[in-house]
XYZ file of C-alpha atoms in Angstrom:
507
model
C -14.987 -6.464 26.346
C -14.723 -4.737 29.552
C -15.030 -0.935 29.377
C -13.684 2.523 31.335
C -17.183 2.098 33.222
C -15.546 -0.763 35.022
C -12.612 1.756 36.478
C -10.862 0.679 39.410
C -8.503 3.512 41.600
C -4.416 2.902 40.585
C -2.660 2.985 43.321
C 0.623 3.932 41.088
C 2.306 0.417 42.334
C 0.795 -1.856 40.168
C 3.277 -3.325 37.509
C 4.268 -1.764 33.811
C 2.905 -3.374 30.676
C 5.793 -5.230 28.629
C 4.889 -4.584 25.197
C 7.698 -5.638 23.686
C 8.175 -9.088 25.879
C 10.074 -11.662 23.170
C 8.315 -14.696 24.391
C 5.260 -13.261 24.587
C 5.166 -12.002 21.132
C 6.347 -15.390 20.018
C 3.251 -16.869 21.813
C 0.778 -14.237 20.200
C 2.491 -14.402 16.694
C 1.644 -17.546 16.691
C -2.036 -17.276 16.937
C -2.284 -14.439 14.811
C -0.833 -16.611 11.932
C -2.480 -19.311 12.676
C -5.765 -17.505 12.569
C -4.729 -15.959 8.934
C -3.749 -19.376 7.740
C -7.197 -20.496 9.254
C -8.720 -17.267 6.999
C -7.065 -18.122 4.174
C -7.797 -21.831 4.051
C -11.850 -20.985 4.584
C -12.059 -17.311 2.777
C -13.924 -18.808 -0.132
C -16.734 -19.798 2.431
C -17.800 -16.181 2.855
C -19.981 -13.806 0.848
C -17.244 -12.044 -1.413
C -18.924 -8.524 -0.685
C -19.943 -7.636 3.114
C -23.838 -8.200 3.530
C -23.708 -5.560 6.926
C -25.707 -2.528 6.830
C -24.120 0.791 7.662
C -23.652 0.742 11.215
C -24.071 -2.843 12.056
C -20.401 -2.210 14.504
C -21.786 0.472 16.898
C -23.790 -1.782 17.826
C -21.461 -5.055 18.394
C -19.084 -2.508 20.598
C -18.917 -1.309 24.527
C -19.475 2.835 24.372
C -15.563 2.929 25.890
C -12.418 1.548 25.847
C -11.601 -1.443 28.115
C -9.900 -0.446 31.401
C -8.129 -3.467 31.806
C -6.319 -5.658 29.668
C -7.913 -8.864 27.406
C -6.100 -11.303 26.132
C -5.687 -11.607 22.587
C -7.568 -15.111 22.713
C -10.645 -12.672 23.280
C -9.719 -10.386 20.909
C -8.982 -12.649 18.148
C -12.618 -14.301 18.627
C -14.305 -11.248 18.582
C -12.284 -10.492 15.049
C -13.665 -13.358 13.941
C -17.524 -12.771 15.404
C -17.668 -8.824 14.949
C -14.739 -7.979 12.222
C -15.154 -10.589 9.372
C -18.341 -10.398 8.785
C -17.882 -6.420 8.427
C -14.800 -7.646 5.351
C -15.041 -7.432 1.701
C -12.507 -10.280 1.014
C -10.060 -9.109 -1.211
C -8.499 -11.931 -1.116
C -11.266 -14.502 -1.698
C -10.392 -16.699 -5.121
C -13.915 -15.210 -6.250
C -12.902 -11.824 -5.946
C -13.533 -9.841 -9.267
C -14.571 -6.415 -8.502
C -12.152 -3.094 -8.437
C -8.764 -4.156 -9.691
C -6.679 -7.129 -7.844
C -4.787 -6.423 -4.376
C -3.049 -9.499 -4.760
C -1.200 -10.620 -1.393
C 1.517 -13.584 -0.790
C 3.204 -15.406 1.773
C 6.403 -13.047 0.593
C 4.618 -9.631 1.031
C 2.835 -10.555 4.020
C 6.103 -11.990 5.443
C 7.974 -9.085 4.033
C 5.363 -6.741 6.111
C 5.904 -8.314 9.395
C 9.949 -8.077 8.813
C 9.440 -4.135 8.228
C 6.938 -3.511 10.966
C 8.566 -5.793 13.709
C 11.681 -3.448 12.863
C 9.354 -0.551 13.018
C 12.004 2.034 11.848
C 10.765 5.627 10.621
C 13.239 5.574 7.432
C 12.987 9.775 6.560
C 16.528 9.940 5.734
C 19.618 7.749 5.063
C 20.983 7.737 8.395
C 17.767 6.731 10.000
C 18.512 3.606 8.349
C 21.154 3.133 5.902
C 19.661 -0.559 5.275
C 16.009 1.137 4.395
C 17.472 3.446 2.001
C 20.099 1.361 0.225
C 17.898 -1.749 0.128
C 14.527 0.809 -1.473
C 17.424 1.968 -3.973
C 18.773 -1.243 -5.388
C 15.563 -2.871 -5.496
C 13.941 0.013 -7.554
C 17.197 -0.664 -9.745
C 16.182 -4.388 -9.980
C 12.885 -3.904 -10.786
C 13.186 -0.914 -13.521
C 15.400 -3.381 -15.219
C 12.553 -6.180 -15.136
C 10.382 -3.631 -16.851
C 13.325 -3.024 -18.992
C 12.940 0.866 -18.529
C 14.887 3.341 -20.124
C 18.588 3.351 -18.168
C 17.772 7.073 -17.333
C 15.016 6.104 -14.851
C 17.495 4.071 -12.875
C 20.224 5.518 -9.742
C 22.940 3.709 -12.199
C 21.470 5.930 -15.263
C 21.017 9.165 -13.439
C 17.706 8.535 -12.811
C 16.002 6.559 -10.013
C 12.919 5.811 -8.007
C 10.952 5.323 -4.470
C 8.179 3.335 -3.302
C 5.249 5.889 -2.579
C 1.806 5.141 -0.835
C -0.182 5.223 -3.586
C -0.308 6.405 -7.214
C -2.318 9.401 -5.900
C 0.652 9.987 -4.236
C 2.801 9.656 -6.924
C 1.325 11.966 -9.326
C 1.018 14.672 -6.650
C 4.808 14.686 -6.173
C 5.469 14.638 -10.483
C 2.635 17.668 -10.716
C 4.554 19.805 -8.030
C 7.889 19.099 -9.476
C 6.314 20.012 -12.747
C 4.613 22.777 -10.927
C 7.657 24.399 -9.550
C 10.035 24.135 -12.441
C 7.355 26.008 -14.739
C 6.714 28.433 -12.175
C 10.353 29.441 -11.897
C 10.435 30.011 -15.446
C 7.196 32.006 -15.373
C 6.688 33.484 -12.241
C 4.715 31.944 -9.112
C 2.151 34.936 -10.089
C 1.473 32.854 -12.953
C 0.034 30.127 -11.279
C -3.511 30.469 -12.747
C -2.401 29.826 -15.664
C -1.187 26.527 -15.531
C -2.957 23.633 -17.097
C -3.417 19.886 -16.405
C -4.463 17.217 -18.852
C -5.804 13.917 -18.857
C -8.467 11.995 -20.966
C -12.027 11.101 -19.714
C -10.849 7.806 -18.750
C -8.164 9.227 -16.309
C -7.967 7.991 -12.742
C -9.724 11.056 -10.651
C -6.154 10.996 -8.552
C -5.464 13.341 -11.108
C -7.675 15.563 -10.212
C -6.948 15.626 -6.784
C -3.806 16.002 -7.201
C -4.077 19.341 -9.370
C -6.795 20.481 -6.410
C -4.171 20.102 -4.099
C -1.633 21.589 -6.185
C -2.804 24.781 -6.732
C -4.353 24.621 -10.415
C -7.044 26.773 -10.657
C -10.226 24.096 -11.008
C -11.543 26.250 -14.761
C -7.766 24.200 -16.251
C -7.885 21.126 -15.424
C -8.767 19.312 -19.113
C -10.043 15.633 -19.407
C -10.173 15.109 -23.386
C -12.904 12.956 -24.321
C -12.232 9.443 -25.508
C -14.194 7.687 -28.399
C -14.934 3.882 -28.639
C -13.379 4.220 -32.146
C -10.518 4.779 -30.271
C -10.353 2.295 -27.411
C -11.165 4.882 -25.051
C -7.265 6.129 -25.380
C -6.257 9.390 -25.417
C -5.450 10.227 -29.060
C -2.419 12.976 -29.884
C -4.599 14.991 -32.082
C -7.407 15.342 -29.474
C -4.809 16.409 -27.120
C -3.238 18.884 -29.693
C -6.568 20.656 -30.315
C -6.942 21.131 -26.670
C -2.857 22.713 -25.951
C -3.741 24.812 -29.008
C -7.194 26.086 -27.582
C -5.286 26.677 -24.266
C -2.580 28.437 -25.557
C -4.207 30.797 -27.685
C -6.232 31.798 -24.524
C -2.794 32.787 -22.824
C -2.439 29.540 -20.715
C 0.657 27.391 -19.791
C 0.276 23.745 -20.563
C 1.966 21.712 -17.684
C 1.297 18.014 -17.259
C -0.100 15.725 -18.613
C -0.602 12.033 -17.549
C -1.577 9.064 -19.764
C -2.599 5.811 -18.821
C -1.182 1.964 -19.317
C -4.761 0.580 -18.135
C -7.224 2.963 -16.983
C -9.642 2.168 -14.249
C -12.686 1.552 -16.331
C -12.082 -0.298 -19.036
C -8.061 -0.835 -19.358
C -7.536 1.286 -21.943
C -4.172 2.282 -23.481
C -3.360 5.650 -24.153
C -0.431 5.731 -27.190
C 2.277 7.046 -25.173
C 4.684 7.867 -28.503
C 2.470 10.042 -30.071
C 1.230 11.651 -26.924
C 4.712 12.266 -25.506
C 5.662 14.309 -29.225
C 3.122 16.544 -28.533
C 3.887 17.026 -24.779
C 7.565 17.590 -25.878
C 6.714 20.757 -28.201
C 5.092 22.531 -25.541
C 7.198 21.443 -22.741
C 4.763 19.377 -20.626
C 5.964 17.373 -18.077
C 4.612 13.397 -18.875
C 3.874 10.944 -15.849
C 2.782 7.609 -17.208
C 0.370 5.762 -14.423
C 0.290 2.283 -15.147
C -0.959 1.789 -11.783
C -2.570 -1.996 -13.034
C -1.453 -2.664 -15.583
C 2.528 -2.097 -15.101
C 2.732 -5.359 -13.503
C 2.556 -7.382 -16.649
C 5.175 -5.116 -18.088
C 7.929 -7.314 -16.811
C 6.523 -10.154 -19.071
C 8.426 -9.427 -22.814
C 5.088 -10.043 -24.794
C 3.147 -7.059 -22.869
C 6.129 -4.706 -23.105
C 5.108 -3.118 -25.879
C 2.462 -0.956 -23.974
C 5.201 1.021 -22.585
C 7.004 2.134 -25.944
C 7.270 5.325 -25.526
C 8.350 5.463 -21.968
C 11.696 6.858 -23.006
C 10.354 10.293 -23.619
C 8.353 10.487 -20.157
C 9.540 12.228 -17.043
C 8.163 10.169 -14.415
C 6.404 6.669 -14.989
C 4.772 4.557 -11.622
C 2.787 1.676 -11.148
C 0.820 -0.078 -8.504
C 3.366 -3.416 -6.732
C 0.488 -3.946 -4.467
C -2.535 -4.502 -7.135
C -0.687 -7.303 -9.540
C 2.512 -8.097 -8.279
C 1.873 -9.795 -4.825
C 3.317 -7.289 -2.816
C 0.739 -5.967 0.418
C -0.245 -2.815 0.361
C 0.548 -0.071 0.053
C 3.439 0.201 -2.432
C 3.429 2.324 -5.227
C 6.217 2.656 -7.468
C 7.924 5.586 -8.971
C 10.607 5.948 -11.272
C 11.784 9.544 -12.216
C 14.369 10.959 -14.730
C 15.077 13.896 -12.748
C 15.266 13.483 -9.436
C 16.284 16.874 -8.924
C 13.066 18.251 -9.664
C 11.296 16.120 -7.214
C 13.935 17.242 -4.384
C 13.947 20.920 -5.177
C 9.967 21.432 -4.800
C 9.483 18.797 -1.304
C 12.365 19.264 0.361
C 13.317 20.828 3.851
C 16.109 20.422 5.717
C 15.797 21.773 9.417
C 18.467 21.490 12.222
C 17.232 18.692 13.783
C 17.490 16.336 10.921
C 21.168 17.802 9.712
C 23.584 15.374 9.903
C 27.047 14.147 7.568
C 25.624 11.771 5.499
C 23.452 14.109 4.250
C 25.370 16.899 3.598
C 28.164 14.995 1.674
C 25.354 14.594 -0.902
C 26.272 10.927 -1.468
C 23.547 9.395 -0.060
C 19.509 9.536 -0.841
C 17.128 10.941 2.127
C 14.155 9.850 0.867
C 12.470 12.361 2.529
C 12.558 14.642 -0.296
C 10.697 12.588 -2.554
C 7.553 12.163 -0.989
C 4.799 14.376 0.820
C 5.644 13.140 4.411
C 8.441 12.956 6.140
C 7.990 9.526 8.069
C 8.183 6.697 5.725
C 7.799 2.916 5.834
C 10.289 -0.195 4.800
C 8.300 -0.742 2.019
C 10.972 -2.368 0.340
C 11.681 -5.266 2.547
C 8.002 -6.659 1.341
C 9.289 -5.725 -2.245
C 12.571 -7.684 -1.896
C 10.996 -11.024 -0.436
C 8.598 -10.856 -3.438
C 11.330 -10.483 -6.006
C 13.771 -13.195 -4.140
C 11.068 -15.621 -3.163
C 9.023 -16.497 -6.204
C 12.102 -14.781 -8.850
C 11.346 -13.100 -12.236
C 10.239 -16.317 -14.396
C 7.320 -17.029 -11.670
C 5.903 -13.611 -11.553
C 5.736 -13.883 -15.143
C 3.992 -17.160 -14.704
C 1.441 -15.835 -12.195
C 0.337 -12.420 -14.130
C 0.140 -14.412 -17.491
C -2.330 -17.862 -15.761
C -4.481 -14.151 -14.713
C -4.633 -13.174 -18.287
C -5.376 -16.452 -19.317
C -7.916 -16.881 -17.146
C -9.364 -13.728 -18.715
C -9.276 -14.927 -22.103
C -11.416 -18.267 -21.124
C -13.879 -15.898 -19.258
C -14.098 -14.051 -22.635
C -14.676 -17.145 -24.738
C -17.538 -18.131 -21.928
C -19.450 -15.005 -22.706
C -18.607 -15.487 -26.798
C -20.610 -18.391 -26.468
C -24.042 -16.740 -25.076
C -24.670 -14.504 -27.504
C -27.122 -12.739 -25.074
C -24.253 -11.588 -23.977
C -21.639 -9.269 -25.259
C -17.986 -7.982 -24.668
C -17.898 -4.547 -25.013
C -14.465 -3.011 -25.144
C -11.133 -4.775 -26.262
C -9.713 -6.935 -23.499
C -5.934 -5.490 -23.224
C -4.699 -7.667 -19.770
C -6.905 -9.592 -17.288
C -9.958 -7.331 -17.297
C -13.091 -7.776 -19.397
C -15.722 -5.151 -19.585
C -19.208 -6.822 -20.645
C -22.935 -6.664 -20.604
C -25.918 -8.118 -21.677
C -27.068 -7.011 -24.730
C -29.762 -4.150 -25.748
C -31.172 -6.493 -28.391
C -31.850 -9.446 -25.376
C -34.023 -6.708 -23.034
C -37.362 -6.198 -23.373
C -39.479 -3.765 -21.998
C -41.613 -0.241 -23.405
C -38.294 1.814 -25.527
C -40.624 4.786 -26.211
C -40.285 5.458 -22.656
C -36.684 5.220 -22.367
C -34.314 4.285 -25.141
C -32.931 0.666 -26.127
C -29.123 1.561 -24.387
C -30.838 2.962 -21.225
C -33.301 -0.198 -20.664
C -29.973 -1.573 -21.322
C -27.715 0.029 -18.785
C -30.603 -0.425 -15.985
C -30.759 -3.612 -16.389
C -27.508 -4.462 -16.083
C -27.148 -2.628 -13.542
C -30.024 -4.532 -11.817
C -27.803 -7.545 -12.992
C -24.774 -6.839 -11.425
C -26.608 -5.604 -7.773
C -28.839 -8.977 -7.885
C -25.187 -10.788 -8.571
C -23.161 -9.240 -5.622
C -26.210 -9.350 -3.375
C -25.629 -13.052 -3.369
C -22.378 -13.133 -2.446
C -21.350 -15.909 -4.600
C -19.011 -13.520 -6.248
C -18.102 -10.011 -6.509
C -17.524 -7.788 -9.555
C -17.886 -3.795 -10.191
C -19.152 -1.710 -12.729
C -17.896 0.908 -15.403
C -19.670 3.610 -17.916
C -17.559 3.904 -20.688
C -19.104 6.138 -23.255
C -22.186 5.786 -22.179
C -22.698 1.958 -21.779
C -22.974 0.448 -18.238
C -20.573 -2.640 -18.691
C -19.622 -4.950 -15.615
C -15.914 -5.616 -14.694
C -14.320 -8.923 -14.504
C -10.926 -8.280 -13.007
C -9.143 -11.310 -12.728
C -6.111 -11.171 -10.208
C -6.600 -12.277 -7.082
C -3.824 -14.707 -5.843
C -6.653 -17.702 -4.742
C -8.046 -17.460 -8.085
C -8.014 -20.761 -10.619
C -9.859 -21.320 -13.496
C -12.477 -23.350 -12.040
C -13.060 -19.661 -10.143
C -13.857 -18.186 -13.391
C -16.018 -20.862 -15.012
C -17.863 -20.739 -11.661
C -18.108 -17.079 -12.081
C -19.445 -17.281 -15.092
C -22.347 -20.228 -13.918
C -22.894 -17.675 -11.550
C -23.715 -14.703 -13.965
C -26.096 -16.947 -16.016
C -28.271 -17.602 -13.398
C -28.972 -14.251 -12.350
C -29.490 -13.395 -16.202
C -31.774 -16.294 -16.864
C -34.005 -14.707 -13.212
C -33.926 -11.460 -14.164
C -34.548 -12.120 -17.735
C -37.309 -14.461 -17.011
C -39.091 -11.658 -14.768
C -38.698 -9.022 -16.742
């Protein structure tokens, strides 16, 4: 890399940069793909989880930026010497950690269609195709989750493909927000309150942070194992009640279809009764596990959904979409419009104001936005409803062997229900040794299996994450990445025993 050190005086006549030159972009396309394919075809050859050390780029890089051009042969070999190794591969068929970002030759393809167009789609005249095309294929895929027809543009209803779900939830809490406050006064805001179990996403909480909420009401209800770790409606209950015999205004509140830790299911029915007699708003995140939704047998999860406001999930975890696409689906969208909209001069125009077009604008936080639904429409069209269904279920199944392999060890144990393609599980207090007047059996427990996993990820052989739920340190098997087959798993699990048998063995 050459660097501004190297400066050499412009005489103003030298020739213009053509960054937009056809042929050339052909040329470069072409190794860029080519050195993806390459990735792709080799990513299970690297350590799952980065081995750098904090730092280790500063060093591989010039103090300034080069004054004169490199070709991207250069670059590309200095991606592959000073980038890669600096990569978690997410995409590596021995990829367990986190929850899935599963990626395809659709979504990929589907993200170099919307960023070669490169259009800033804030409202429907920016481009009518962005708009229309995000509309209908929100319509398409409500429909494959078999939502309620008042969630869709043809039931009154409709959604838009956000960032994130943190994004998501921050638009449904200011909507909610705003319509209470008009009702109660914007002096009142102190008084509102948010609610949430234990097992929540944290999203939520930044999203009532950046909201307003006053920190002292924001409520996460504990969770029992008796329970599953779901949010129960009389735990809720007891908490409105306590709130509003203090003189506060229940708000939101936002159950999960597959929280983070463990994939619990909060009971969205009984939950959405209670939210009803106060007049909470409900958003549903089902940021994982909404993907498997679409299959008829996993349905079930959402009953309930019909008495929500606002329900999203995650496209680009499960559903081979890149990221980022969130999707949201709301009843009213005229709540989401009235608190994020503005309309200056400079974006006035006579689409808009015949109010029979969307400008997506108004749903969202910013007021750029992406063709996220051109990546979204090449999944749907390419691989079609009966694949998808094919793909989330071989992930579930794949789950479900990984289960029986630990039922078989019975050092080992599964600690929560498995619900999708996620099993939470640990070695058990009874197999650890060690002095338990000193620290308890379930701490000895939770440090060494947390010595487990560390030892495990350290070797890059494969990569997994960790939960507490209740108090027990389990380890995460998230199935989902798009690479992954079975022999993945039972290599995973080979994997797993060997570190258990060391650390066993030395302890």
């Amino acid at each position: 890399m050459g660097s501004l050190q190297n400066q050499k005086p412009d005489n103003g006549f030298a020739g213009t940069i053509k960054p937009l030159d056809p042929e050339e972009f052909r040329r470069q396309g072409h190794l860029v793909i080519d050195f993806l394919a390459d990735y792709y075809k080799s990513v299970e050859r690297y350590p799952v989880r980065s081995q750098v050390e904090p730092g280790y780029l500063k060093k591989r890089m010039p103090d300034s930026a080069p004054y004169d051009a490199e070709p991207i042969e250069d670059i590309l070999r200095d991606v592959q010497k000073d980038i890669v190794p600096g990569i978690t591969h997410w995409q590596s068929p021995n990829y367990f950690a986190y929850f899935p970002a599963s990626g395809s030759i659709a979504g990929f393809l589907g993200e170099v269609l919307g960023t070669g167009f490169n259009i800033v789609g804030f409202n429907w005249m920016s481009s009518p195709a962005a708009t229309e095309l995000e509309t209908i294929v929100m319509d398409w895929l409500g429909k494959m989750l078999n939502l309620p027809s008042e969630f869709l543009f043809s039931g009154g209803g409709g959604g838009v493909l956000q960032g994130t779900t943190c994004e998501a939830i921050l638009c449904t809490l200011v909507a909610a927000r705003d319509q209470m406050l008009k009702k109660i006064g914007r002096e009142n805001i102190n008084k509102l309150v948010v609610y949430g179990s234990d097992q929540t996403h944290s999203a939520l909480q930044k999203a009532a942070q950046i909201a307003g909420i006053n920190p002292s009401n924001f409520r996460a209800v504990a969770t029992t194992r008796a329970d599953a770790f779901g949010l129960t409606a009389d735990a809720l209950r007891a908490t409105i009640e306590s709130d509003v015999e203090s003189g506060l205004v229940p708000l939101f509140l936002c159950p999960t279809i597959g929280t983070t830790s463990s994939t619990a299911v909060d009971p969205l029915g009984p939950l959405c009764d209670v939210a009803e007699e106060y007049g909470i708003w409900v958003h549903v995140d089902a940021a994982y596990a909404g993907s498997i939704c679409i299959c008829p047998e996993y349905r079930h999860f959402l009953d309930g959904i019909e008495k929500a406001h606002s329900f999203s999930f995650n496209a680009h975890k499960w559903f081979l979409t890149t990221l980022d696409c969130c999707c949201l689906w709301v009843k009213d969208p005229g709540a989401l419009i009235k608190a994020l909209s503005t309309y200056p001069e400079y974006l006035r125009n006579k689409a808009s104001e015949t109010k029979q077009v969307v400008d997506y604008k108004d749903w969202q936080i910013t007021l750029s936005r992406r063709f996220r639904s051109l990546k979204l429409w090449l999944v749907i069209r390419s691989y079609g409803v009966a694949n998808l269904r094919k793909f989330l279920r071989s992930h579930v199944k794949m789950a479900k062997n990984f289960e029986g392999l630990i039922g078989m060890d019975k050092r080992f144990e599964v600690v929560v229900p498995r619900n999708f393609a996620t099993v939470c599980f640990r070695i058990s207090p009874i197999e650890i040794g060690g002095n338990h007047q000193i620290v308890t059996k379930e701490d000895a427990a939770n440090n060494f299996n947390a010595k487990l996993l560390e030892s495990i990820n350290e070797s890059g052989k494969i990569y997994m994450t960790h939960a507490v739920i209740g108090g027990v340190y389990v380890m995460r098997f998230a199935v989902g990445a798009s690479l992954t087959e079975n022999k993945h798993v039972i290599w995973a699990w080979k994997v797993v025993q060997e570190h258990a048998n060391a650390l066993l063995t030395s302890s």
